[in-house]
Amino acid sequence: MKESKPTRQAPPKARQPSRLGWLVSSVAAVLLLSRFFLNTREEYTLCSRNNSIYTVNETYPRAQCISICGGRITAVGNEADIRRSWIERFLYSAGTTVQYIEPEQIIVPGLADAHAHLLQQGYKMQLQLDGATSVQVVVERIKSYIMAHPDVHADTSRWIEGMGWDQTKWPGAKFPTAADLSSDPLLRGRPILLFRVDVHAAWVSERVLELMAPLPPDLDVEGGTIIRDASGEPTGILVDNAMSLIPQPPWAPEQYVDFFNTAVAEALKFGLTSVHDASTNPDAVTFFKGVAEAGKLPIRLYLMAVPFSENFTDWQPSQIERLTNYGAHGRLNLRSVKLFTDGALGSWGAALIQPYTDKPDTHGIMRSSPETMDQLIRSAWKANMQVNVHCIGDRANEIVLDVFEDILAEEARNGNADVAAFRPRIEHAQILQASDLDRIGRLGVLASVQPTHGTSDMWYAETRLGPDRIKGAYAYRTLLEASPNKVLPLGSDFPVEGVNPLLGFYAAVSRLGVDGRSPHGGGGWFPAERLTRAQALKGMTLDAAYASFAETELGSLAVGKRADFVILDRNIMEVDPSEILRTRVTATVIDGKAAYGTLGSRKTWQW
């Protein structure tokens, strides 16, 4: 039988993908690539089983979980919602890390100090005089310092420097003298410089007075005072601008490093992720830039540049280098200046309209004249720098508000009516007339305040000011309610006060000292000026971020923002006020990474 030849068949046509199939394939490829890309960055979800993540976000004030990827927050919500989200299903179907905090712990946004002095904190810690109850206690601490430092003991020409004394806590509440520092043979003949707790007065030894000779013959220097005895001789106390006469040695490079490392370690230990450095001179700016460039800035810094000299002759704000998210990690910013109007209440340097009640021969000290303040503020404003002005007394606040009011009126006439574009700040805003408490809010000027100043000063403030003037002092609730946007940035002014921001939180919500006392009893000093806990937390997070033009990046736990947050070992929003000061930081997290402590226990979600 004849075999038939097989017929040749045409090859099948290649199947053309449908439009839907092509779309699915493309999305899958993108998702696969996205998963690979995202997995190259640290990612995790942090949860609280009892909804104890306080976001400082009005639309979602408390949450169970936050997700972090690449140093930013990618999700905030309930655990179930995050589990069900489509992006979790596609990208993390193999499982993703979830960490749970302990039941008693809470998470809050990274804490900020809206007014502090970072390097000066490290400087202070070399010889701390806080809590000294008499001149003799100070002398004993200096002796202990000398004995603990053989190089200082062997060289009597080495300067000994410290900070923190407060004569209001001593018997008689009188200023000390240079002779007091010669009362012990170990101290005699040494150059000793000790700054008062508010850093508005300095106490120097007889050797330093010799190095300063000849001193100006007049009782005062412009913007400062040389305290003299009955015979006209200097006692060893110099107030405000008179401190510039002290030939203090400049810091060596290694001191900058030591002071910085010491202060940053303290800040991170207490949950600070951002610090507004409220008096940064050019040398310090250069130092911070170098640290940031080297990728060794573990904390966010917002710098306030200060004039180059006391007489302002070489100060040109237009030549200040602006820094925006500068450095390897983008944590350094400089877009503001800091000016000083008056001194401090504790050294009778706050500029008052009426004389001091307990010292009627003085109205305090204007470190800069009204005319100079007008000139300085306008020159900085013209250079498009945020202007932040130190004002303690009611006269100082009145003068600066006058300048701000005039400038803002001019801006409005030029079509620039939005004060939020400028955000001028008054640092301290400590003693104001009732009319100025209203005006600061009406103008939209930010009051940057320090709650621990109120509780530190409350034992002598009314003696200084009298029963009427005190009503406009440390009026934090009034200032907040007057603010059109309800913004009240909170700080500490460390090293004047302690670094721990919970000291300020406690002072703000209780108006009590750390011992639970106040001149008005256990209910707090002028308790109507207490802040709520939510207001206080916002003041040291979102309000501080707003005061540094960073509210879109920092200050609350919201999707897209930087993953800066703090884990606390107890719920400061609910515990008894006395428990607040026992709170410890479990972890301080910046850009999603623990800069201090550790995160919670880990497990993996499986879908």
XYZ file of C-alpha atoms in Angstrom:
607
model
C 0.000 0.000 0.000
C 1.389 3.311 -1.056
C 2.184 5.636 1.858
C 0.843 9.106 1.587
C 3.094 12.014 2.316
C 2.306 13.983 5.463
C 0.923 17.371 4.777
C 2.832 20.349 6.094
C 0.935 22.465 8.584
C 1.437 26.170 8.987
C 2.940 27.102 12.383
C 0.384 28.441 14.849
C 0.156 32.166 15.090
C 1.667 33.700 18.248
C -0.982 34.706 20.722
C -1.264 38.447 21.013
C -1.658 39.574 24.638
C -4.913 41.266 25.423
C -4.804 44.870 26.599
C -5.911 43.719 30.050
C -3.230 41.046 30.164
C -0.570 43.546 29.162
C -1.728 45.900 31.901
C -1.674 43.147 34.522
C 1.809 42.070 33.451
C 3.086 45.633 33.550
C 1.622 46.286 36.991
C 3.098 43.023 38.277
C 6.507 43.997 36.943
C 6.287 47.420 38.505
C 5.193 45.958 41.813
C 7.991 43.407 41.711
C 10.534 46.100 41.002
C 8.986 48.312 43.677
C 9.194 45.525 46.197
C 12.844 44.953 45.338
C 13.549 48.688 45.601
C 11.683 49.168 48.875
C 13.307 46.136 50.409
C 16.676 47.824 49.992
C 15.483 50.344 52.599
C 14.599 49.716 56.210
C 10.897 49.007 56.548
C 8.714 47.928 59.436
C 5.382 48.511 61.115
C 5.147 49.494 64.758
C 1.956 48.756 66.679
C 0.349 49.355 70.041
C -2.230 46.825 71.145
C -4.123 49.485 73.109
C -4.190 52.329 70.582
C -1.430 54.311 72.323
C 0.183 56.037 69.358
C -0.470 59.770 69.808
C -0.126 61.293 66.356
C -0.760 65.020 67.057
C -2.858 64.827 63.908
C -6.382 66.238 64.273
C -7.841 63.855 61.691
C -6.382 60.752 63.393
C -5.307 61.673 66.930
C -4.651 58.096 68.124
C -3.648 55.045 66.152
C -2.736 51.396 66.588
C 0.025 51.230 64.008
C 2.427 53.243 61.926
C 4.422 51.880 59.001
C 7.873 53.192 58.121
C 9.856 52.765 54.944
C 12.915 54.659 53.773
C 12.847 56.952 56.791
C 9.292 58.152 56.186
C 5.855 57.212 57.470
C 3.946 55.223 54.872
C 0.781 54.340 56.812
C -1.020 55.332 60.005
C -4.126 53.531 61.223
C -5.627 50.433 62.732
C -3.728 47.185 62.469
C -6.518 45.534 60.499
C -6.639 48.383 57.995
C -2.923 48.217 57.372
C -3.074 44.422 57.009
C -5.827 44.718 54.386
C -4.227 47.491 52.389
C -3.599 46.499 48.787
C -0.039 47.752 48.785
C 0.792 45.491 51.736
C -0.797 42.524 49.963
C 1.126 43.013 46.721
C 4.461 44.223 48.009
C 4.785 42.256 51.203
C 2.839 39.064 50.519
C 5.771 37.073 51.829
C 5.459 38.833 55.187
C 6.624 42.092 56.704
C 8.158 42.950 60.062
C 5.824 44.211 62.738
C 6.985 45.356 66.150
C 4.769 45.730 69.202
C 5.434 48.119 72.032
C 4.675 47.066 75.594
C 1.124 47.679 76.885
C 2.192 50.496 79.211
C 4.267 52.277 76.568
C 3.177 55.010 74.173
C 4.523 56.535 70.984
C 4.583 60.284 70.364
C 6.101 62.347 67.562
C 9.765 63.275 67.953
C 10.071 65.896 70.668
C 11.491 69.297 69.782
C 13.019 72.023 71.912
C 12.046 75.335 70.330
C 14.656 77.326 72.280
C 17.926 75.855 73.528
C 21.698 76.213 73.360
C 23.284 72.923 72.365
C 27.013 73.601 72.682
C 26.504 75.611 75.868
C 24.859 72.550 77.406
C 28.068 70.602 76.870
C 30.061 73.555 78.179
C 27.983 73.672 81.336
C 28.431 70.000 82.087
C 32.170 70.414 82.677
C 31.424 72.212 85.991
C 27.755 72.305 86.956
C 26.654 74.639 89.725
C 22.914 73.923 89.656
C 21.389 73.353 93.043
C 24.232 74.974 94.963
C 22.649 76.359 98.133
C 25.384 78.813 99.116
C 28.643 80.411 98.057
C 30.532 77.808 100.068
C 28.893 74.982 98.160
C 30.090 76.576 94.918
C 33.612 76.867 96.330
C 33.577 73.195 97.295
C 32.465 72.151 93.820
C 35.295 74.147 92.253
C 37.778 72.497 94.614
C 36.454 69.058 93.663
C 36.781 69.967 89.984
C 40.405 71.041 90.446
C 41.297 67.891 92.359
C 39.642 65.725 89.679
C 41.678 67.371 86.890
C 45.435 67.048 87.562
C 46.304 69.269 84.588
C 44.173 72.089 86.011
C 45.541 71.513 89.518
C 49.118 71.824 88.286
C 48.554 74.965 86.193
C 47.133 77.910 88.112
C 46.878 79.927 84.889
C 44.266 77.555 83.411
C 40.807 79.084 83.251
C 38.138 77.349 85.295
C 34.664 77.850 83.856
C 31.242 76.771 85.038
C 27.557 77.621 84.966
C 24.362 77.380 86.956
C 24.632 79.378 90.210
C 21.520 81.183 91.412
C 21.796 83.656 94.276
C 18.020 83.689 94.780
C 18.385 80.240 96.367
C 21.064 81.319 98.851
C 20.702 82.820 102.340
C 20.226 86.570 101.881
C 19.739 86.143 98.081
C 22.669 88.516 97.424
C 25.136 88.476 94.554
C 28.475 86.822 95.423
C 31.839 88.583 95.034
C 35.260 87.956 93.566
C 36.646 87.852 97.108
C 34.483 84.776 97.761
C 36.522 82.927 95.144
C 39.730 83.758 97.016
C 38.477 82.392 100.327
C 40.196 79.054 99.772
C 43.964 78.772 99.033
C 43.325 76.230 96.263
C 41.264 78.790 94.328
C 43.237 81.912 95.112
C 45.010 83.513 92.137
C 43.232 81.381 89.517
C 41.162 82.811 86.633
C 37.630 81.634 87.381
C 34.535 82.455 85.316
C 31.125 81.261 86.500
C 27.923 82.129 84.619
C 24.653 82.618 86.449
C 21.916 80.081 85.676
C 20.294 82.453 83.143
C 23.666 83.291 81.502
C 22.846 86.993 81.882
C 25.366 87.556 84.666
C 28.917 86.338 85.271
C 30.833 85.938 88.531
C 34.593 86.238 88.125
C 37.581 85.856 90.414
C 40.005 88.562 91.484
C 42.509 87.242 88.963
C 40.029 87.804 86.110
C 39.349 91.334 87.357
C 43.111 91.954 87.173
C 43.157 90.695 83.579
C 40.229 93.000 82.737
C 41.869 96.156 84.105
C 41.378 98.961 83.518
C 37.592 98.752 83.640
C 35.374 101.587 82.386
C 35.044 104.193 85.146
C 31.290 104.544 84.725
C 28.910 102.398 86.716
C 27.384 100.877 83.594
C 28.451 99.956 80.105
C 25.976 100.296 77.275
C 23.476 97.490 77.663
C 25.095 96.080 80.775
C 26.225 96.684 84.345
C 29.443 96.295 86.311
C 28.275 95.713 89.874
C 30.379 97.834 92.250
C 30.676 98.154 96.018
C 30.133 101.285 98.099
C 33.622 102.561 97.241
C 33.052 102.113 93.501
C 35.218 99.020 93.106
C 33.942 96.146 90.944
C 32.626 93.267 93.024
C 33.177 90.559 90.428
C 29.637 90.478 89.002
C 29.055 91.624 85.429
C 25.560 91.724 83.934
C 24.534 91.329 80.275
C 26.706 93.351 77.843
C 29.297 93.994 80.553
C 30.215 90.305 80.239
C 31.828 91.121 76.900
C 34.658 92.759 78.871
C 35.766 89.354 80.190
C 38.805 88.038 78.251
C 37.340 84.537 78.042
C 39.582 82.193 76.024
C 38.045 80.931 72.773
C 37.062 77.284 72.627
C 39.597 74.893 71.129
C 38.435 72.538 68.311
C 38.466 69.566 70.650
C 36.208 71.445 73.062
C 33.623 71.983 70.338
C 33.604 68.236 69.678
C 33.408 67.359 73.373
C 30.635 69.869 74.130
C 28.663 68.742 71.074
C 28.914 65.016 71.777
C 28.041 65.495 75.432
C 24.975 67.611 74.698
C 23.651 65.467 71.843
C 23.892 62.322 73.969
C 21.778 64.065 76.632
C 19.245 65.283 74.080
C 18.721 61.861 72.499
C 18.453 60.183 75.895
C 15.493 62.430 76.690
C 13.668 62.001 73.385
C 14.685 65.166 71.556
C 14.833 64.767 67.801
C 14.970 68.491 66.941
C 16.593 71.479 68.638
C 16.247 75.155 67.749
C 19.688 76.510 68.634
C 18.835 79.985 69.873
C 22.170 81.771 69.588
C 24.556 80.395 66.981
C 27.682 82.430 66.334
C 29.683 82.117 63.098
C 32.260 79.730 64.585
C 29.478 77.437 65.776
C 27.805 77.564 62.349
C 31.069 76.462 60.761
C 31.384 73.621 63.270
C 27.816 72.406 62.726
C 28.293 72.502 58.951
C 31.362 70.292 59.235
C 29.523 67.810 61.434
C 26.559 67.717 59.041
C 28.768 67.285 55.965
C 30.516 64.338 57.622
C 27.188 62.641 58.291
C 27.719 62.891 62.052
C 24.693 65.013 62.967
C 22.329 62.557 64.697
C 19.745 65.215 65.560
C 17.943 67.956 63.630
C 19.188 71.489 64.237
C 17.463 74.757 63.379
C 20.018 77.528 63.847
C 19.394 81.161 64.811
C 22.370 83.238 63.701
C 23.534 86.001 66.057
C 25.408 89.246 65.303
C 29.142 88.925 64.893
C 29.876 91.505 67.584
C 28.230 93.341 70.448
C 28.175 96.671 68.609
C 26.684 95.131 65.428
C 29.057 97.120 63.201
C 29.998 94.114 61.089
C 26.622 92.371 61.121
C 25.118 92.030 57.671
C 22.166 89.615 57.642
C 22.153 89.530 53.847
C 25.542 87.800 53.972
C 24.449 85.020 56.332
C 24.587 81.696 54.518
C 21.172 80.055 54.448
C 21.192 76.306 54.985
C 18.271 74.156 53.856
C 18.243 70.459 54.796
C 22.011 70.674 54.722
C 24.478 67.837 55.152
C 24.658 64.141 54.453
C 21.322 63.483 56.171
C 19.659 66.846 55.505
C 19.277 67.689 59.200
C 20.798 71.178 59.413
C 18.820 74.358 58.690
C 19.596 78.056 59.069
C 17.067 80.664 57.986
C 16.642 82.824 61.110
C 18.446 85.354 63.278
C 18.415 85.878 67.026
C 18.479 89.348 68.580
C 18.616 90.388 72.236
C 16.565 93.245 73.656
C 16.965 92.978 77.438
C 18.345 90.835 80.247
C 16.719 88.393 82.676
C 14.417 88.757 85.661
C 16.653 86.891 88.110
C 19.489 89.390 87.708
C 17.160 92.432 87.611
C 18.023 92.785 83.922
C 14.586 92.344 82.349
C 13.548 95.748 80.943
C 10.392 96.956 82.702
C 8.128 99.927 82.041
C 7.852 100.653 85.760
C 10.675 100.121 88.308
C 11.235 96.767 89.982
C 9.034 96.321 93.025
C 11.923 94.950 95.086
C 14.561 97.279 93.590
C 12.879 100.595 92.735
C 16.135 102.236 91.640
C 16.170 100.269 88.379
C 13.954 99.491 85.402
C 16.289 96.735 84.189
C 18.579 96.748 81.171
C 17.926 97.418 77.506
C 20.806 95.615 75.814
C 19.886 97.381 72.586
C 18.158 100.738 72.264
C 14.735 100.915 70.592
C 16.350 102.620 67.608
C 18.971 99.879 67.293
C 16.344 97.163 67.605
C 14.304 98.765 64.840
C 17.368 98.894 62.604
C 18.450 95.314 63.327
C 15.016 93.794 62.881
C 14.439 95.642 59.629
C 17.828 94.661 58.198
C 17.214 90.980 58.991
C 13.666 91.170 57.640
C 14.922 92.730 54.429
C 17.367 89.842 54.081
C 14.360 87.480 54.218
C 15.465 85.918 57.479
C 13.011 84.877 60.181
C 13.480 87.297 63.096
C 13.489 85.856 66.629
C 13.947 88.365 69.465
C 14.751 87.753 73.130
C 12.221 89.715 75.207
C 11.682 89.159 78.942
C 10.334 92.409 80.419
C 7.156 94.240 79.452
C 9.120 97.197 78.071
C 11.216 94.939 75.839
C 8.113 93.135 74.567
C 6.328 96.425 73.901
C 9.246 97.861 71.909
C 9.665 94.782 69.731
C 5.939 94.401 69.120
C 5.907 98.057 68.011
C 8.558 97.267 65.403
C 6.850 94.079 64.242
C 3.499 95.889 63.983
C 4.992 98.637 61.818
C 6.757 96.169 59.527
C 3.714 93.925 59.143
C 1.565 96.964 58.315
C 4.073 97.936 55.631
C 4.065 94.394 54.248
C 0.268 94.429 54.126
C 0.296 97.686 52.166
C 2.677 96.023 49.712
C 0.340 93.070 49.286
C 2.180 90.738 51.660
C -0.475 90.350 54.323
C 0.230 86.732 55.286
C 2.283 86.794 58.493
C 2.767 83.016 58.138
C 5.250 83.756 55.367
C 7.484 85.544 57.893
C 6.676 83.887 61.254
C 8.418 86.442 63.490
C 9.048 85.098 66.985
C 9.437 86.585 70.424
C 11.635 84.321 72.485
C 10.406 84.013 76.101
C 7.507 86.534 75.874
C 7.750 86.388 79.638
C 6.179 89.578 81.030
C 3.588 91.426 78.948
C 1.003 94.105 79.541
C -2.579 92.940 79.040
C -2.759 94.988 75.847
C 0.329 93.270 74.463
C -0.968 89.818 75.362
C -3.796 90.660 72.983
C -1.580 92.370 70.406
C 0.933 89.551 69.998
C -1.925 87.278 69.005
C -3.622 89.848 66.796
C -0.390 90.381 64.866
C 0.257 86.653 64.541
C 3.696 86.942 66.142
C 4.785 83.588 67.588
C 5.403 83.468 71.333
C 8.185 80.942 71.900
C 7.999 80.124 75.617
C 9.678 77.911 78.196
C 7.294 76.503 80.845
C 10.088 75.617 83.280
C 11.047 79.302 83.461
C 7.711 79.911 85.129
C 8.167 77.215 87.741
C 11.797 78.187 88.339
C 10.983 81.882 88.777
C 7.684 81.548 90.660
C 9.295 81.780 94.101
C 10.617 85.314 93.485
C 8.817 86.621 90.389
C 5.991 88.332 92.275
C 8.526 89.945 94.615
C 10.219 91.432 91.553
C 7.027 92.474 89.760
C 4.318 93.060 92.347
C 0.752 91.675 92.467
C -0.570 93.466 89.381
C 2.253 93.039 86.872
C 2.607 89.338 87.683
C -0.795 88.698 86.113
C 0.676 89.266 82.662
C 3.725 87.065 83.298
C 4.280 83.443 82.187
C 0.745 83.573 80.747
C 1.028 80.531 78.512
C -2.664 79.629 78.211
C -3.524 83.258 77.451
C -0.841 83.416 74.762
C -2.058 80.191 73.180
C -5.674 81.299 73.121
C -4.666 84.655 71.619
C -2.783 82.954 68.778
C -4.890 82.980 65.589
C -3.608 79.521 64.605
C -3.396 78.270 68.205
C 0.379 77.842 67.961
C 2.624 78.029 71.037
C 6.084 76.514 70.497
C 7.615 75.222 73.723
C 11.261 74.951 74.705
C 13.506 74.789 77.746
C 16.347 77.275 77.153
C 18.757 74.563 78.250
C 21.338 74.762 79.813
C 19.386 77.412 81.778
C 16.868 74.659 82.532
C 17.133 70.892 82.255
C 17.404 69.147 78.893
C 14.553 66.703 79.565
C 11.514 68.034 77.629
C 9.172 66.267 80.043
C 10.227 68.786 82.682
C 8.599 71.411 80.466
C 5.589 69.184 79.755
C 5.058 68.702 83.491
C 5.523 72.407 84.261
C 3.089 73.392 81.504
C 0.273 71.084 82.617
C 0.736 71.386 86.395
C 2.380 74.807 87.076
C 4.236 73.033 89.910
C 7.880 72.547 90.797
C 9.412 69.092 90.578
C 8.713 68.722 94.300
C 4.984 69.221 93.677
C 4.884 72.642 95.337
C 4.074 76.179 94.252
C 3.526 79.531 96.007
C -0.195 78.926 95.465
C -0.211 75.359 96.775
C -0.689 71.982 95.142
C -3.119 73.294 92.547
C -0.317 75.118 90.762
C 0.939 78.667 90.372
C -1.767 80.706 88.622
C -3.467 77.451 87.542
C -5.672 79.204 84.968
C -2.536 79.433 82.801
C -2.042 75.651 82.709
C -2.022 73.950 79.325
C -3.858 70.723 78.621
C -1.685 67.709 77.922
C -2.717 67.729 74.271
C -1.747 71.412 74.000
C 1.596 70.814 75.682
C 2.435 67.841 73.450
C 1.510 69.837 70.356
C 3.666 72.732 71.610
C 6.762 70.546 71.714
C 6.065 68.765 68.423
C 3.909 70.310 65.690
C 4.021 73.901 66.987
C 7.801 73.788 67.247
C 7.947 72.419 63.694
C 5.702 75.264 62.506
C 7.963 77.818 64.198
C 10.854 76.502 62.082
C 8.897 76.198 58.790
C 9.021 72.395 59.023
C 5.400 71.467 59.735
C 5.007 69.623 56.414
C 7.919 67.334 57.280
C 7.966 67.083 61.077
C 5.892 67.440 64.215
C 3.163 64.822 63.766
C 2.813 61.202 62.747
C 1.258 61.419 59.301
C 1.779 59.693 55.981
C 4.663 61.209 54.052
C 6.361 62.874 57.012
C 9.755 62.035 58.424
C 9.671 59.026 60.722
C 10.775 60.848 63.869
C 9.127 59.510 67.021
C 9.721 58.580 70.639
C 8.660 55.553 72.670
C 7.959 56.373 76.335
C 7.695 53.818 79.126
C 4.384 55.192 80.428
C 1.423 57.177 79.196
C 2.141 60.828 79.988
C -1.236 61.751 78.527
C -3.115 59.856 81.242
C -0.956 59.142 84.305
C -1.029 61.215 87.466
C 1.018 64.394 86.995
C 3.575 63.187 89.550
C 4.233 60.157 87.325
C 5.204 62.321 84.340
C 8.637 63.055 85.813
C 9.299 59.334 86.324
C 8.851 58.658 82.623
C 11.819 57.250 80.749
C 12.539 57.158 77.027
C 12.677 53.643 75.605
C 13.694 54.732 72.115
C 14.375 57.941 70.204
C 13.892 57.367 66.470
C 15.041 59.730 63.714
C 14.406 58.984 60.045
C 13.032 55.608 61.095
C 16.208 54.490 62.861
C 16.800 54.273 66.592
C 19.272 56.982 67.596
C 18.821 55.969 71.232
C 17.405 52.793 72.796
C 15.623 49.976 70.985
C 12.262 49.355 69.333
C 9.680 46.778 70.423
C 9.584 43.000 70.061
C 9.506 41.719 66.478
C 7.374 39.200 64.618
C 6.359 38.742 60.984
C 2.880 39.170 59.581
C 1.852 36.383 57.223
C -1.027 36.885 54.835
